[in-house]
Amino acid sequence: MESRLAQLSSLGQKDKGPAFIALIREIITRPDQSTIAQDIHALVDFVVNQESVGLVVGRQVLSELVKVLGEGQIADPETRKRVVKDTIDTAQPKIVSFEEQVSTLRFQLADILEEEEEWSEAARVLMGISLDAGQRPDSEKMRVYVRIVRLLLEDEDSVQAETYFNRAQLLVHSANDKEIMLQFKLCQARISDYSRKFLEAASRYHELSYVAEIDEEERRHMLLAAVTCAVLAPAGPNRSRVLASLYRDERSAELPTYNILSKMFFDHILRSAEIKEFEATLKPHQLAKIAISSNDRLASATHDDDLAGSEPAASTRTGPTTVLDRAVMEHNLLASSKIYNNITFRGLGALLDLAPGAAETMARKMIEQGRLRGSIDQVDRLIWFEGNREEDDAQGKAGGLGEVVETEDTGAPFTKRWDAQIRVTAANVESIVQHLTERGLVKNVTVQA
């Protein structure tokens, strides 16, 4: 091969290009395919690094090789991958002279690696493309950035993905391709998911689940992701609005997570069996461990020694350990505020499987953040819950209970609240009995005086 290359280099400048191109065709069409990679490497090294060849001829030869590789004329995928990789490595030191050809080869190598599911490696290959140089339009730059983000997210590298997402976000004004915009919005939802901004992620996933251009199975997957993120979001009014939107979506009833969605929407307390079933559907980043600050750990270590002899032993857990653990505890705390007027630290700790001090710490944080209405009496070790009539009415209408007729004001707020709870409970029992009767599971019995 070396003698052949030297012979071709002695030709006139006009004849060198066609001669080297003909040699490429000859190498690829040989019956013996075992030396293709070596011979092409020698050819590329010669035309790139030998000054006698010339820059114009070198570009012609590399452009032809790029075209041949793009057409798939090398049948063996491993050989093609090796040729593309070797050519990039050989031409990279002189990238200024062969930028266009090397960039095209990087796109080809990224395609090969993506087919092999080498997500991070494919992303690194694309990162090597100098998008700031040359006259590349902003829309093309954004397309490359979005692809890098998508590849990094496949390997759950959300930190680096966010860096390239921010670059793409600066170019979003130039995007006129609907497919790229959909990919951008999906990347945005997934980054919010990985960053534990679950409320934002749930809203974005739910929005994408309505886009008709997306495949139906993919839309169902996005709706499922929206429900999962809503369940993991911090309990409070904002999450309640997202849960209401998802619960009213007719498609949600077909999801495997519909049971936990409905329980959270109606502020029912979640049990361990339901949590374990839901936990099995989560991705690794949604099961991430969370750290407890030293101040919270110190506050949570407080024990109610006065009641130690009269009540069962309290839990020793000083706080939630995972994202799911925290979401469930905060939800159960919020749900308990709908049931009780007040509760002791120890009683709340038993409900949440936390130490009394840890239960108080969680309640205090939620009250401070405006996600729970109530007050804490540290002398009597009680948490008092405050009702919100506007929220109660909204929940009643959303749950199908309709308007609740108020009785006359007796001037006793706790008596009124107790009466309202009795009315709601009686209405729920009547609804259940009516449903069972319609299905023939219960017969009407007339009681005679």
Coordinates of C-alpha atoms in Angstrom, one line a residue:
M1 CA 0.0 0.0 0.0
E2 CA 2.9 2.4 0.8
S3 CA 4.5 2.0 -2.7
R4 CA 1.1 2.5 -4.3
L5 CA 0.5 5.7 -2.4
A6 CA 3.9 7.0 -3.2
Q7 CA 3.3 6.2 -6.9
L8 CA 0.0 8.2 -6.9
S9 CA 1.6 11.1 -5.1
S10 CA 4.0 11.5 -8.1
L11 CA 1.1 12.2 -10.4
G12 CA 0.1 15.7 -11.5
Q13 CA -2.0 17.7 -9.2
K14 CA -5.1 17.4 -11.4
D15 CA -4.8 13.6 -11.5
K16 CA -4.1 13.0 -7.9
G17 CA -7.7 13.4 -6.7
P18 CA -9.3 11.0 -9.1
A19 CA -6.5 8.4 -8.6
F20 CA -6.9 8.4 -4.8
I21 CA -10.7 8.2 -5.1
A22 CA -10.4 5.3 -7.4
L23 CA -8.1 3.6 -4.9
I24 CA -10.8 4.0 -2.2
R25 CA -13.3 2.2 -4.5
E26 CA -10.8 -0.5 -5.2
I27 CA -10.1 -1.1 -1.5
I28 CA -13.8 -1.4 -0.6
T29 CA -14.7 -3.7 -3.5
R30 CA -11.8 -6.2 -2.9
P31 CA -12.9 -9.8 -2.3
D32 CA -10.7 -10.0 0.8
Q33 CA -12.3 -7.6 3.3
S34 CA -9.9 -8.3 6.2
T35 CA -7.5 -5.5 5.4
I36 CA -10.0 -2.7 4.5
A37 CA -9.6 -0.9 7.8
Q38 CA -5.8 -0.9 7.7
D39 CA -5.6 0.2 4.0
I40 CA -8.0 3.0 4.4
H41 CA -6.2 4.2 7.5
A42 CA -3.0 4.3 5.6
L43 CA -4.7 6.1 2.7
V44 CA -6.3 8.8 5.0
D45 CA -3.0 9.3 6.9
F46 CA -1.2 9.8 3.7
V47 CA -3.6 12.4 2.1
V48 CA -4.0 14.3 5.4
N49 CA -0.4 14.5 6.6
Q50 CA 1.7 14.5 3.3
E51 CA 2.2 18.1 2.1
S52 CA 2.8 16.8 -1.4
V53 CA -0.8 15.7 -1.7
G54 CA -2.2 19.2 -1.1
L55 CA -5.2 20.5 0.9
V56 CA -7.6 20.6 -2.0
V57 CA -6.9 16.9 -3.0
G58 CA -7.1 15.9 0.7
R59 CA -10.6 17.4 1.1
Q60 CA -11.8 15.7 -2.1
V61 CA -10.5 12.3 -1.0
L62 CA -12.0 12.7 2.5
S63 CA -15.3 13.9 1.1
E64 CA -15.5 10.9 -1.1
L65 CA -14.7 8.6 1.8
V66 CA -17.4 10.2 3.9
K67 CA -19.9 9.7 1.1
V68 CA -18.9 6.0 0.7
L69 CA -19.2 5.4 4.5
G70 CA -22.6 7.2 4.6
E71 CA -24.0 5.0 1.8
G72 CA -23.1 1.9 3.8
Q73 CA -20.8 0.4 1.1
I74 CA -18.8 -1.3 3.9
A75 CA -21.2 -4.1 4.8
D76 CA -19.6 -5.2 8.1
P77 CA -20.7 -2.9 10.9
E78 CA -17.6 -3.4 13.1
T79 CA -15.3 -2.6 10.1
R80 CA -17.3 0.5 9.2
K81 CA -17.2 1.6 12.8
R82 CA -13.5 1.1 13.0
V83 CA -12.9 3.0 9.7
V84 CA -15.0 6.0 10.8
K85 CA -13.3 6.1 14.2
D86 CA -9.8 5.9 12.7
T87 CA -10.5 8.5 10.1
I88 CA -11.8 11.0 12.8
D89 CA -8.7 10.3 15.0
T90 CA -6.3 10.8 12.0
A91 CA -7.9 14.0 10.7
Q92 CA -8.7 15.6 14.2
P93 CA -5.2 17.2 14.6
K94 CA -5.9 19.2 11.3
I95 CA -9.6 19.9 12.1
V96 CA -9.3 23.4 10.8
S97 CA -8.6 22.1 7.3
F98 CA -11.1 19.2 7.4
E99 CA -13.8 20.5 9.8
E100 CA -16.8 19.7 7.5
Q101 CA -15.7 16.1 6.8
V102 CA -14.8 15.3 10.4
S103 CA -18.2 16.7 11.6
T104 CA -20.1 14.5 9.1
L105 CA -18.1 11.5 10.3
R106 CA -18.9 12.3 13.9
F107 CA -22.6 12.3 13.1
Q108 CA -22.1 8.9 11.4
L109 CA -20.2 7.5 14.4
A110 CA -22.9 8.8 16.8
D111 CA -25.6 7.0 14.7
I112 CA -23.6 3.7 15.0
L113 CA -23.1 4.1 18.7
E114 CA -26.8 5.0 19.3
E115 CA -27.8 1.8 17.4
E116 CA -25.6 -0.1 19.8
E117 CA -27.2 1.7 22.8
E118 CA -23.8 3.3 23.8
W119 CA -25.7 6.4 24.8
S120 CA -22.9 8.3 26.7
E121 CA -20.3 7.5 24.1
A122 CA -22.5 8.7 21.3
A123 CA -23.1 12.0 23.2
R124 CA -19.4 12.5 23.7
V125 CA -18.8 12.0 20.0
L126 CA -21.3 14.8 19.2
M127 CA -19.8 17.0 21.9
G128 CA -16.6 17.0 19.8
I129 CA -18.3 18.9 17.0
S130 CA -17.4 22.6 17.1
L131 CA -20.8 24.2 16.6
D132 CA -19.7 27.8 17.3
A133 CA -17.3 27.8 14.3
G134 CA -18.4 28.1 10.8
Q135 CA -21.8 29.3 9.5
R136 CA -24.1 26.7 11.1
P137 CA -27.6 28.0 11.6
D138 CA -29.1 28.2 15.1
S139 CA -31.7 25.6 14.2
E140 CA -29.0 23.0 13.4
K141 CA -27.1 23.8 16.6
M142 CA -30.3 23.3 18.6
R143 CA -30.9 20.0 16.9
V144 CA -27.4 18.8 18.0
Y145 CA -27.8 20.1 21.5
V146 CA -31.2 18.4 22.0
R147 CA -29.8 15.1 20.7
I148 CA -26.9 15.3 23.1
V149 CA -29.4 15.9 26.0
R150 CA -31.5 13.0 24.9
L151 CA -28.5 10.7 24.8
L152 CA -27.2 11.7 28.2
L153 CA -30.6 11.3 29.8
E154 CA -30.7 7.7 28.5
D155 CA -27.8 7.0 30.7
E156 CA -29.3 9.2 33.5
D157 CA -26.5 11.7 33.4
S158 CA -28.8 14.6 34.3
V159 CA -26.1 17.0 35.5
Q160 CA -24.3 17.2 32.1
A161 CA -27.6 17.0 30.2
E162 CA -28.8 20.1 32.0
T163 CA -25.7 22.0 30.8
Y164 CA -26.5 21.2 27.1
F165 CA -30.2 21.8 27.7
N166 CA -29.4 25.3 28.8
R167 CA -27.5 25.9 25.6
A168 CA -30.4 24.6 23.6
Q169 CA -32.8 26.8 25.5
L170 CA -31.0 29.9 24.3
L171 CA -31.7 28.8 20.7
V172 CA -35.3 27.8 21.1
H173 CA -36.5 30.9 19.4
S174 CA -34.9 29.7 16.1
A175 CA -36.6 26.3 16.1
N176 CA -39.2 25.8 13.4
D177 CA -39.2 22.0 13.4
K178 CA -42.2 20.6 15.4
E179 CA -40.4 17.3 16.0
I180 CA -37.4 19.1 17.5
M181 CA -39.6 21.2 19.7
L182 CA -41.4 18.1 21.0
Q183 CA -38.0 16.5 21.8
F184 CA -37.0 19.7 23.5
K185 CA -40.1 19.7 25.7
L186 CA -39.7 16.1 26.6
C187 CA -36.1 16.7 27.6
Q188 CA -37.3 19.6 29.7
A189 CA -39.8 17.3 31.5
R190 CA -37.2 14.6 32.1
I191 CA -34.6 17.1 33.4
S192 CA -37.2 18.4 35.9
D193 CA -37.9 14.8 36.8
Y194 CA -34.2 14.0 37.5
S195 CA -33.8 17.3 39.3
R196 CA -36.7 16.3 41.7
K197 CA -38.8 19.2 40.5
F198 CA -41.7 16.8 40.4
L199 CA -44.6 19.3 40.2
E200 CA -43.0 21.0 37.2
A201 CA -42.2 17.6 35.6
A202 CA -45.8 16.3 36.1
S203 CA -47.3 19.3 34.4
R204 CA -45.0 19.0 31.4
Y205 CA -45.5 15.3 31.0
H206 CA -49.3 15.8 31.2
E207 CA -49.1 18.5 28.6
L208 CA -47.1 16.3 26.2
S209 CA -49.6 13.4 26.7
Y210 CA -52.2 15.4 24.8
V211 CA -50.0 16.0 21.7
A212 CA -51.6 14.1 18.8
E213 CA -48.4 13.9 16.8
I214 CA -46.9 11.6 19.4
D215 CA -47.5 7.9 19.2
E216 CA -50.4 6.7 21.4
E217 CA -48.3 4.3 23.5
E218 CA -45.7 7.1 24.1
R219 CA -48.5 9.4 25.2
R220 CA -49.7 6.8 27.7
H221 CA -46.2 6.4 29.0
M222 CA -46.0 10.2 29.5
L223 CA -49.3 10.2 31.3
L224 CA -48.0 7.5 33.6
A225 CA -44.8 9.5 34.2
A226 CA -47.0 12.5 35.0
V227 CA -48.9 10.5 37.7
T228 CA -45.6 9.2 39.2
C229 CA -44.1 12.7 39.4
A230 CA -47.3 14.1 41.0
V231 CA -47.3 11.4 43.6
L232 CA -43.6 12.1 44.5
A233 CA -44.2 15.9 44.6
P234 CA -44.3 17.8 48.0
A235 CA -47.8 17.6 49.5
G236 CA -49.7 20.9 49.5
P237 CA -52.2 23.0 47.5
N238 CA -50.0 23.0 44.3
R239 CA -49.8 19.3 44.2
S240 CA -53.5 19.0 44.9
R241 CA -54.3 21.0 41.7
V242 CA -52.0 18.7 39.6
L243 CA -53.6 15.6 41.2
A244 CA -57.1 17.0 40.4
S245 CA -56.1 17.6 36.7
L246 CA -54.7 14.0 36.4
Y247 CA -57.6 12.4 38.2
R248 CA -60.2 14.0 35.9
D249 CA -58.3 12.8 32.9
E250 CA -60.3 9.8 31.6
R251 CA -57.2 8.0 30.5
S252 CA -55.8 7.8 34.1
A253 CA -58.3 5.1 35.1
E254 CA -56.5 2.6 32.8
L255 CA -53.1 3.2 34.5
P256 CA -51.6 0.8 37.0
T257 CA -51.0 3.7 39.4
Y258 CA -54.6 4.9 39.3
N259 CA -55.3 3.4 42.8
I260 CA -52.6 5.5 44.5
L261 CA -53.6 8.6 42.4
S262 CA -57.2 8.4 43.5
K263 CA -56.2 7.9 47.2
M264 CA -54.0 10.9 47.1
F265 CA -56.6 13.0 45.3
F266 CA -59.2 12.2 48.0
D267 CA -56.6 12.7 50.8
H268 CA -56.8 9.1 52.0
I269 CA -54.0 7.7 54.2
L270 CA -51.7 5.4 52.2
R271 CA -50.8 2.0 53.6
S272 CA -47.4 0.2 53.3
A273 CA -48.7 -2.5 50.9
E274 CA -49.9 0.2 48.4
I275 CA -46.6 2.1 48.8
K276 CA -44.5 -1.1 48.0
E277 CA -46.6 -1.8 44.9
F278 CA -46.0 1.8 43.7
E279 CA -42.3 1.7 44.6
A280 CA -41.7 -1.2 42.2
T281 CA -42.6 1.1 39.3
L282 CA -40.1 3.8 40.1
K283 CA -36.8 4.5 38.4
P284 CA -33.5 4.6 40.3
H285 CA -33.3 8.4 40.5
Q286 CA -36.8 8.5 42.0
L287 CA -35.6 6.2 44.8
A288 CA -32.7 8.4 45.6
K289 CA -31.7 8.7 49.3
I290 CA -32.1 12.1 50.9
A291 CA -30.0 13.5 53.7
I292 CA -31.3 14.9 57.0
S293 CA -29.7 18.1 58.2
S294 CA -27.9 18.1 61.6
N295 CA -30.5 20.6 63.0
D296 CA -33.4 18.4 61.9
R297 CA -31.7 15.3 63.3
L298 CA -31.2 17.0 66.7
A299 CA -34.8 18.3 66.8
S300 CA -36.1 14.9 65.8
A301 CA -34.2 13.2 68.6
T302 CA -36.5 14.7 71.2
H303 CA -38.6 12.0 72.9
D304 CA -41.7 12.3 75.0
D305 CA -40.4 10.7 78.2
D306 CA -43.6 11.6 80.2
L307 CA -45.8 9.3 78.0
A308 CA -43.3 6.5 77.6
G309 CA -44.9 4.3 80.2
S310 CA -48.5 4.9 79.1
E311 CA -48.2 4.4 75.4
P312 CA -46.5 1.9 73.1
A313 CA -42.9 2.4 72.3
A314 CA -42.4 5.1 69.7
S315 CA -40.5 4.7 66.4
T316 CA -36.8 5.7 66.4
R317 CA -36.8 6.9 62.8
T318 CA -35.5 10.5 62.6
G319 CA -36.9 11.3 59.2
P320 CA -37.7 10.0 55.7
T321 CA -34.9 8.2 53.9
T322 CA -36.0 8.4 50.2
V323 CA -37.9 10.8 48.0
L324 CA -40.9 8.4 48.0
D325 CA -40.7 8.0 51.8
R326 CA -40.9 11.8 52.2
A327 CA -43.8 12.2 49.7
V328 CA -45.9 9.5 51.5
M329 CA -45.2 10.9 54.9
E330 CA -46.1 14.4 54.0
H331 CA -49.3 13.1 52.2
N332 CA -50.3 11.1 55.3
L333 CA -49.7 14.1 57.5
L334 CA -51.9 16.3 55.2
A335 CA -54.5 13.5 55.1
S336 CA -54.6 13.3 58.9
S337 CA -55.3 17.0 59.1
K338 CA -58.6 16.3 57.2
I339 CA -59.5 13.7 59.9
Y340 CA -58.4 15.1 63.2
N341 CA -58.8 18.4 64.9
N342 CA -55.5 17.8 66.8
I343 CA -53.0 15.0 67.3
T344 CA -50.2 14.5 69.8
F345 CA -46.6 14.3 68.6
R346 CA -46.4 10.7 69.6
G347 CA -49.7 9.9 67.8
L348 CA -48.5 11.5 64.6
G349 CA -45.2 9.7 64.9
A350 CA -47.0 6.4 65.2
L351 CA -49.1 7.3 62.1
L352 CA -46.0 8.3 60.1
D353 CA -43.6 5.7 61.6
L354 CA -41.4 8.5 62.9
A355 CA -40.0 9.5 66.3
P356 CA -42.3 12.1 68.0
G357 CA -39.7 14.8 67.5
A358 CA -39.3 14.0 63.8
A359 CA -43.1 14.1 63.3
E360 CA -43.2 17.6 64.9
T361 CA -40.3 18.7 62.7
M362 CA -42.1 17.6 59.5
A363 CA -45.3 19.3 60.6
R364 CA -43.4 22.5 61.5
K365 CA -41.7 22.6 58.1
M366 CA -45.0 22.1 56.2
I367 CA -46.7 24.8 58.3
E368 CA -43.7 27.2 57.6
Q369 CA -43.9 26.6 53.9
G370 CA -47.7 27.2 53.8
R371 CA -48.4 23.6 52.7
L372 CA -50.3 22.7 56.0
R373 CA -52.7 24.9 57.9
G374 CA -52.2 24.5 61.7
S375 CA -50.3 25.4 64.8
I376 CA -48.0 23.6 67.3
D377 CA -48.5 23.6 71.0
Q378 CA -45.1 22.5 72.4
V379 CA -46.2 22.6 76.0
D380 CA -49.0 20.1 75.6
R381 CA -47.1 18.4 72.7
L382 CA -50.1 18.8 70.3
I383 CA -50.5 19.8 66.7
W384 CA -53.7 21.7 66.0
F385 CA -55.1 21.6 62.4
E386 CA -57.0 24.5 60.9
G387 CA -59.7 24.0 58.4
N388 CA -60.0 26.0 55.2
R389 CA -63.6 26.3 54.1
E390 CA -62.7 27.3 50.5
E391 CA -60.4 24.2 50.1
D392 CA -63.0 22.0 51.8
D393 CA -65.7 23.2 49.4
A394 CA -63.5 22.7 46.3
Q395 CA -62.5 19.2 47.4
G396 CA -66.2 18.4 48.0
K397 CA -67.2 19.5 44.5
A398 CA -64.2 17.8 42.9
G399 CA -65.0 14.5 44.7
G400 CA -68.5 14.5 43.6
L401 CA -70.1 15.3 46.9
G402 CA -71.6 18.5 45.7
E403 CA -72.5 21.4 47.9
V404 CA -72.6 20.9 51.6
V405 CA -75.5 22.8 53.2
E406 CA -74.4 24.7 56.3
T407 CA -76.5 24.6 59.5
E408 CA -77.0 27.7 61.6
D409 CA -74.0 29.2 63.2
T410 CA -73.8 28.0 66.8
G411 CA -70.7 30.0 67.6
A412 CA -68.7 26.8 68.3
P413 CA -66.2 26.2 65.5
F414 CA -65.1 22.7 66.6
T415 CA -68.7 21.6 67.0
K416 CA -69.4 22.9 63.4
R417 CA -66.4 21.0 62.1
W418 CA -67.4 17.8 63.9
D419 CA -71.0 18.1 62.5
A420 CA -69.6 18.6 59.0
Q421 CA -67.4 15.5 59.3
I422 CA -70.4 13.5 60.4
R423 CA -72.4 14.7 57.4
V424 CA -69.7 13.9 54.9
T425 CA -69.1 10.4 56.5
A426 CA -72.9 9.7 56.4
A427 CA -73.0 10.8 52.7
N428 CA -70.1 8.6 51.8
V429 CA -71.7 5.5 53.6
E430 CA -75.0 6.2 51.8
S431 CA -73.2 6.4 48.5
I432 CA -71.3 3.1 49.1
V433 CA -74.5 1.3 50.1
Q434 CA -76.3 2.6 47.0
H435 CA -73.5 1.4 44.8
L436 CA -73.5 -2.1 46.4
T437 CA -77.3 -2.3 46.1
E438 CA -77.2 -1.4 42.4
R439 CA -74.7 -4.3 41.8
G440 CA -76.9 -6.7 43.8
L441 CA -74.4 -7.2 46.6
V442 CA -76.8 -5.8 49.3
K443 CA -80.5 -6.1 49.5
N444 CA -82.7 -3.4 50.9
V445 CA -84.1 -4.4 54.3
T446 CA -87.2 -2.6 55.6
V447 CA -87.2 -2.2 59.4
Q448 CA -90.7 -2.4 60.9
A449 CA -91.5 -0.6 64.1

